[in-house]
Amino acid sequence: MNVTLDKTGNVTAKLTVSIEENDYKAKVEKRLKEIGRTHSIPGFRQGHVPFGELNRRFGKQVTSDVINDIVYEAAAKYIGENKLPVLGQPIPVNVTELDLKNNKDFTFQYELGLAPELNIELGKEIKVPYYNINASDEMVKEQDEKFRERFGAQVPGEEVEPNALVKGAIMELDENGNVKTSDDAIQMINGIVAPMYFKDREQAKLFEGHKINDKVRFNPWKTCEGNPAELASMLGVDKEKAADIKSDFEMAISEIIVLRPAEANQELFDNVLGKDKVNNEADYLGALKTMIEQDLSGNSEILFRHEIEKFMTEKYGNMELPAEVLKKWLVNTNEKITEQNVDEEYTKMEPMLKWQLIKERLAEACEIKIDDNDLTNHAKMVAVRQFAQYGMTNIDDETLSDYAKRILADKQFRQRIIEETGDTKLFNALKAKLSVEEQNVSLDEFKAIAEKA
């Protein structure tokens, strides 16, 4: 067997694999005998089928399979040993059925699309802006109010406030505004409504300022825009019936529950930040400011990476790619891509491919390596962000570590973590190799900069 490579262009090549009978004959015989040992063939005892009969029945297919396997392995081995930067996959040339009756030796050819050479230079002369977002006093105040509400207490109220829960009997009214007394009347004795969640704000206003024993006329259908599930819950009826209920109701208020925000004391500080992390309101507000800025730092990082991608693509993106080979590969591997739409699809893919190639060269220049510890630490950061979405900001390390293990156990999620970890290490390394010009900006200023980027 012989494997040769001929360059057909700067980024294309033709791989030729020549195979002779001696390269595959023994493997064919072995596979045929294996079939005889393991398969039941009519007219013969298992394991006692004459070789000639096996060859007559299965020889052509087995020989074809063995030759294809050997050739594919030889091509893959050659590509690996010679470290050929193949893009996509090798494309077979002139695919036809093997003429095993008249030929014993065969030649296979593959088109290869190769990544272009990129000599990327890094240095302090390259300047990249990095915008740190400062949290304003108003942002800190708003975050403080959210935490105070979250850790506040629900207490009996004297009148309906904007965030109150209202309990009482909800009675259906007739067309004259009187409580219905017929057998089909809808009456929810232990009703509860939350006007702050009403979709129709005018309906919510009907409750404001009312006190216990007051009666409020409202329209349940309007409060939720006719959502059957919400109506069924509010009125205690089946969802099938709820969708048709559009009449007014009267609620006799028996109880009002209001939210009283938590006081700025040690209990609040501990609930938000962890036990004894801070001991006074000034430090607590400072910690909130840091928390907000850390949360916004992700936006700063995204813009920083965008600036690097923009710079590197403008400088190195004018590369030659094996477009025609890649188009053939796209058609061969994707059912949705055809000869008719491949040009359009390739045009969409090309910028991403160029950036991926540049990023790979950058990773080589920065000697980026990823180990299990890197993956675990990044998975824990992902866990922190996910918990924070639910207002859980004080999670112990044991819980984070356990959550990280479960994330990494998911194959698809693990691959995403690997990619994110690689990107994080790469851009951190670039910060050390390039000149990063940090600027402190407000959130509004950052938005304006990002819109122009």
XYZ file of C-alpha atoms in Angstrom:
453
model
C 0.000 0.000 0.000
C 1.227 3.455 -0.873
C -0.017 6.866 0.255
C 1.091 10.071 -1.466
C 0.149 13.745 -1.249
C 0.150 16.205 -4.122
C -0.419 19.905 -3.496
C -2.972 21.269 -5.969
C -2.994 24.820 -4.613
C -1.949 26.921 -1.639
C -4.715 25.430 0.527
C -5.717 22.294 -1.398
C -4.162 18.907 -1.962
C -4.945 15.483 -3.382
C -4.306 12.414 -1.252
C -3.799 9.154 -3.178
C -4.019 5.717 -1.567
C -2.929 2.745 -3.705
C -3.827 -0.716 -2.405
C -2.812 -4.155 -3.678
C -4.418 -7.550 -3.101
C -1.802 -8.512 -0.509
C -2.861 -5.497 1.577
C -6.394 -6.775 2.122
C -6.533 -10.505 1.224
C -5.733 -11.839 4.713
C -8.231 -9.524 6.419
C -10.961 -10.564 3.983
C -10.324 -14.239 4.703
C -10.356 -13.592 8.441
C -13.637 -11.719 8.291
C -15.278 -14.398 6.125
C -14.223 -17.122 8.550
C -15.601 -15.020 11.410
C -18.949 -14.917 9.606
C -18.875 -18.698 9.283
C -18.252 -19.118 13.013
C -20.827 -16.631 14.245
C -23.708 -16.734 11.727
C -26.339 -19.371 11.069
C -26.452 -20.142 7.332
C -29.281 -22.364 5.954
C -28.061 -25.813 4.894
C -24.944 -25.741 7.069
C -24.083 -26.284 10.696
C -22.780 -23.166 12.393
C -19.014 -23.162 12.207
C -18.873 -25.782 9.422
C -19.543 -23.682 6.323
C -16.968 -24.299 3.558
C -14.807 -21.274 2.809
C -15.766 -21.402 -0.838
C -19.430 -21.092 0.077
C -18.689 -18.156 2.385
C -16.719 -16.468 -0.367
C -19.499 -17.068 -2.893
C -22.172 -15.606 -0.618
C -20.316 -12.783 1.135
C -16.975 -12.333 -0.608
C -17.851 -9.312 -2.727
C -19.403 -7.270 0.096
C -16.768 -8.238 2.665
C -13.919 -7.446 0.273
C -15.422 -4.061 -0.523
C -15.905 -3.267 3.187
C -12.384 -4.360 4.114
C -10.783 -2.333 1.314
C -12.762 0.791 2.307
C -11.798 0.346 5.968
C -8.096 -0.109 5.166
C -8.021 2.857 2.814
C -9.841 5.142 5.267
C -7.498 4.125 8.110
C -4.458 4.676 5.909
C -5.659 8.136 4.889
C -6.450 9.114 8.484
C -3.075 7.797 9.678
C -1.195 9.722 6.989
C -3.048 12.940 7.844
C -2.363 12.471 11.563
C 1.303 11.507 11.267
C 2.032 14.382 8.894
C -0.066 16.811 10.932
C -1.970 18.022 7.903
C -4.306 20.918 8.910
C -7.357 19.476 7.160
C -10.531 21.558 7.228
C -13.755 19.579 7.233
C -13.126 16.033 5.986
C -11.362 14.410 3.018
C -13.673 14.385 -0.030
C -13.564 11.148 -2.092
C -12.899 11.642 -5.812
C -14.933 9.656 -8.372
C -16.855 7.359 -6.028
C -17.747 4.179 -7.970
C -18.440 0.550 -7.142
C -15.283 -1.574 -7.023
C -14.824 -3.906 -9.998
C -13.662 -6.881 -7.944
C -14.171 -9.308 -10.813
C -11.589 -7.758 -13.120
C -9.294 -5.919 -10.707
C -7.312 -6.776 -7.606
C -5.397 -3.535 -7.135
C -7.149 -0.207 -6.602
C -6.369 3.474 -6.294
C -8.406 5.933 -4.240
C -8.085 9.704 -4.227
C -9.314 12.351 -1.812
C -9.539 16.114 -2.092
C -8.220 17.905 0.965
C -8.947 21.442 2.077
C -6.068 22.755 4.184
C -5.939 25.565 6.709
C -3.792 28.475 5.527
C -0.578 29.370 7.314
C -1.031 32.267 9.715
C 1.910 33.997 11.327
C 0.225 35.979 14.059
C 2.327 38.531 15.904
C 1.474 39.661 19.421
C 2.997 42.544 21.332
C 2.440 45.555 23.549
C 2.176 47.782 20.488
C -1.314 46.350 19.991
C -3.708 48.445 22.082
C -7.160 47.207 23.022
C -9.693 49.175 25.127
C -11.339 47.593 28.166
C -14.354 49.366 29.641
C -15.060 48.796 33.348
C -18.664 49.657 34.223
C -19.136 51.626 37.426
C -22.295 50.991 39.432
C -24.104 54.238 40.203
C -25.628 55.130 43.575
C -29.046 54.686 41.977
C -28.171 51.153 40.896
C -26.947 50.299 44.390
C -30.126 51.755 45.900
C -32.300 49.714 43.539
C -30.419 46.504 44.369
C -30.704 47.226 48.087
C -34.461 47.680 47.743
C -34.769 44.351 45.940
C -32.887 42.523 48.678
C -34.892 44.244 51.415
C -38.108 43.147 49.748
C -36.839 39.627 49.234
C -35.806 39.216 52.862
C -38.685 41.277 54.208
C -41.736 39.965 56.064
C -45.364 39.556 55.076
C -47.570 41.096 57.740
C -51.273 41.977 58.117
C -52.101 45.319 56.525
C -54.828 47.876 57.065
C -55.337 48.827 53.420
C -54.358 47.531 49.989
C -50.909 48.707 48.939
C -49.337 48.176 45.491
C -47.562 44.961 46.608
C -50.349 43.539 48.794
C -52.042 40.148 48.677
C -55.813 40.393 49.111
C -57.956 37.602 50.558
C -61.723 37.290 50.702
C -64.881 35.912 49.079
C -65.123 36.361 45.303
C -68.713 36.333 44.021
C -69.975 36.382 40.437
C -72.244 39.303 39.528
C -75.199 39.318 37.167
C -75.725 41.828 34.377
C -77.290 44.252 36.898
C -74.282 44.165 39.210
C -75.950 41.994 41.865
C -74.385 38.856 43.357
C -75.699 35.826 41.526
C -77.573 33.330 43.680
C -78.467 30.752 41.034
C -77.113 27.193 41.163
C -74.596 27.911 38.420
C -73.173 30.971 40.206
C -69.398 30.997 40.714
C -68.443 31.683 44.327
C -64.899 31.406 45.663
C -65.202 31.745 49.451
C -61.470 31.602 50.226
C -60.246 33.646 47.301
C -56.865 35.343 47.005
C -55.631 37.858 44.436
C -52.322 39.658 43.859
C -53.115 42.951 42.103
C -49.404 43.677 41.547
C -49.361 40.851 38.985
C -52.507 41.871 37.110
C -51.810 42.384 33.404
C -54.433 45.129 33.267
C -53.184 47.936 35.531
C -56.629 49.550 35.620
C -57.972 46.432 37.329
C -55.153 46.633 39.891
C -56.000 50.251 40.673
C -59.545 49.198 41.629
C -58.104 47.564 44.781
C -55.725 50.338 45.882
C -56.584 51.991 49.192
C -59.404 49.587 50.097
C -59.641 48.214 53.619
C -60.899 45.060 55.298
C -64.688 44.609 54.841
C -64.675 46.774 51.707
C -66.101 45.324 48.519
C -64.355 45.680 45.177
C -65.967 45.091 41.795
C -63.476 43.843 39.187
C -63.211 41.668 36.102
C -61.072 38.521 36.577
C -60.829 37.909 32.803
C -59.184 41.297 32.278
C -56.689 40.761 35.110
C -54.996 37.932 33.196
C -56.105 38.607 29.622
C -58.263 35.496 29.731
C -55.510 33.029 30.679
C -57.485 29.836 31.515
C -54.992 28.536 34.068
C -54.908 31.817 36.020
C -58.693 32.197 35.911
C -59.188 28.602 37.061
C -56.878 29.178 40.023
C -58.470 32.499 41.003
C -62.090 31.331 40.746
C -61.747 27.661 41.664
C -63.180 26.326 38.382
C -62.004 23.968 35.647
C -59.740 25.449 32.971
C -62.186 24.358 30.272
C -64.888 26.516 31.845
C -62.602 29.384 32.849
C -61.892 30.624 29.322
C -65.551 31.620 28.861
C -65.933 33.547 32.130
C -65.938 37.246 31.238
C -68.446 38.649 33.740
C -67.636 41.017 36.624
C -67.105 39.732 40.167
C -67.244 41.274 43.611
C -64.591 40.621 46.247
C -65.442 41.149 49.923
C -62.040 41.792 51.510
C -61.448 39.797 54.695
C -57.651 40.009 54.978
C -54.815 42.109 53.567
C -51.207 40.919 53.572
C -48.501 43.514 52.889
C -44.742 43.223 52.493
C -42.566 45.114 54.933
C -38.953 45.446 53.669
C -36.179 44.169 55.912
C -34.321 46.645 58.085
C -30.655 47.433 57.362
C -29.279 45.271 60.146
C -26.917 42.336 60.634
C -29.612 39.809 59.731
C -30.040 41.418 56.297
C -26.273 41.682 55.756
C -25.839 37.991 56.586
C -28.742 36.891 54.398
C -27.389 38.758 51.390
C -23.627 38.344 51.742
C -23.036 35.493 54.159
C -22.533 35.417 57.890
C -20.359 38.251 59.242
C -19.033 39.248 55.802
C -19.840 42.855 56.692
C -20.938 44.486 59.942
C -22.290 47.896 58.988
C -24.470 49.519 56.363
C -21.618 51.377 54.628
C -19.704 48.139 54.025
C -22.930 46.400 53.002
C -23.650 49.050 50.345
C -20.041 48.850 49.217
C -20.396 45.102 48.825
C -23.567 45.602 46.764
C -21.676 48.010 44.509
C -18.951 45.392 44.001
C -21.577 42.712 43.383
C -23.267 44.795 40.676
C -19.968 45.658 39.014
C -18.910 42.015 39.019
C -22.196 41.105 37.391
C -21.715 43.806 34.746
C -18.106 42.777 34.146
C -19.362 40.043 31.837
C -20.514 42.763 29.441
C -17.086 44.399 29.628
C -15.446 41.078 28.808
C -17.760 40.449 25.838
C -16.946 43.866 24.359
C -13.221 43.339 24.983
C -13.317 40.016 23.148
C -15.279 41.633 20.337
C -12.604 44.313 19.991
C -9.868 41.672 19.762
C -11.848 39.627 17.237
C -12.453 42.763 15.178
C -8.764 43.749 15.240
C -7.432 40.275 14.479
C -9.970 39.619 11.729
C -9.168 42.924 10.036
C -5.438 42.168 10.200
C -5.392 38.454 9.382
C -8.833 37.738 7.930
C -7.774 38.238 4.318
C -6.680 34.607 4.186
C -7.150 32.107 1.397
C -9.552 29.270 2.166
C -10.286 26.064 0.221
C -13.796 27.289 -0.567
C -14.733 24.749 -3.248
C -13.597 21.771 -1.179
C -15.436 23.075 1.860
C -18.611 23.559 -0.169
C -18.455 19.915 -1.285
C -17.971 18.895 2.346
C -20.994 20.949 3.434
C -23.211 19.331 0.788
C -21.971 15.838 1.720
C -22.504 16.230 5.455
C -25.613 18.387 5.824
C -29.005 17.345 4.473
C -30.261 20.935 4.442
C -27.413 22.167 2.243
C -27.676 21.494 -1.484
C -25.896 22.529 -4.676
C -28.504 25.278 -4.968
C -27.944 26.951 -1.569
C -24.354 25.973 -0.715
C -22.875 29.293 -1.897
C -25.190 31.216 0.437
C -24.528 28.882 3.373
C -20.773 28.988 2.837
C -20.827 32.786 2.797
C -22.524 32.704 6.215
C -19.988 30.222 7.574
C -16.804 31.821 6.246
C -16.389 34.661 8.825
C -16.834 32.209 11.722
C -14.325 29.794 10.164
C -11.751 32.542 9.698
C -12.116 33.674 13.309
C -11.860 30.070 14.518
C -8.600 29.600 12.606
C -7.214 32.861 13.976
C -8.255 31.865 17.494
C -6.501 28.503 17.159
C -3.273 30.241 16.131
C -3.646 32.681 19.033
C -4.080 29.749 21.432
C -0.881 28.187 20.078
C 0.996 31.476 20.428
C -0.216 31.797 24.034
C 0.465 28.086 24.769
C -3.053 27.539 26.106
C -3.594 24.223 27.887
C -6.701 23.051 29.751
C -6.746 20.578 32.660
C -9.503 19.107 34.847
C -8.964 21.735 37.524
C -9.617 24.476 34.965
C -12.861 22.791 33.932
C -14.032 22.380 37.530
C -13.345 26.012 38.381
C -15.194 27.248 35.304
C -18.137 24.929 35.976
C -18.336 26.377 39.510
C -18.454 29.887 38.034
C -21.318 28.777 35.794
C -23.069 27.413 38.877
C -22.605 30.728 40.716
C -24.251 32.605 37.824
C -27.143 30.163 37.661
C -27.808 30.402 41.410
C -27.567 34.201 41.228
C -30.411 34.268 38.705
C -32.664 33.057 41.507
C -31.279 35.541 44.019
C -29.074 32.927 45.703
C -25.819 34.792 46.279
C -24.378 32.963 49.280
C -23.677 29.375 48.171
C -21.076 27.271 50.005
C -18.164 25.712 48.117
C -19.302 22.144 48.716
C -22.625 22.823 46.987
C -20.873 24.566 44.093
C -18.414 21.678 43.698
C -21.223 19.126 43.639
C -23.150 21.180 41.085
C -19.995 21.525 38.960
C -19.533 17.733 38.906
C -23.083 17.280 37.626
C -22.537 19.898 34.923
C -19.358 18.188 33.725
C -21.053 14.775 33.733
C -23.312 15.970 30.915
C -21.380 15.355 27.667
C -22.916 18.247 25.755
C -22.559 20.652 28.662
C -18.981 19.428 29.237
C -18.013 20.334 25.666
C -19.477 23.790 26.179
C -17.456 24.163 29.402
C -14.283 23.107 27.567
C -14.854 25.747 24.894
C -15.680 28.469 27.417
C -12.680 27.561 29.565
C -10.408 27.707 26.532
C -11.761 31.124 25.578
C -11.351 32.428 29.123
C -7.733 31.269 29.346
C -6.974 32.602 25.867
C -8.316 36.100 26.433
C -6.721 36.289 29.882
C -3.400 35.399 28.246
C -3.931 38.047 25.589
C -4.442 40.655 28.297
C -0.861 39.966 29.401
C 0.579 40.044 25.871
C -1.274 43.119 24.562
C -1.661 46.650 25.904
C -5.063 46.759 27.588
C -6.237 50.333 28.058
C -8.748 50.289 30.909
C -11.401 52.984 31.205
C -14.085 53.436 33.852
C -17.481 54.301 32.386
C -21.101 54.506 33.482
C -23.605 51.939 32.273
C -25.160 54.446 29.860
C -21.739 55.345 28.475
C -20.940 51.664 28.032
C -24.178 51.073 26.135
C -23.360 53.911 23.764
C -19.852 52.504 23.142
C -21.189 48.982 22.604
C -23.751 50.182 20.052
C -20.972 51.668 17.925
C -18.641 48.650 18.242
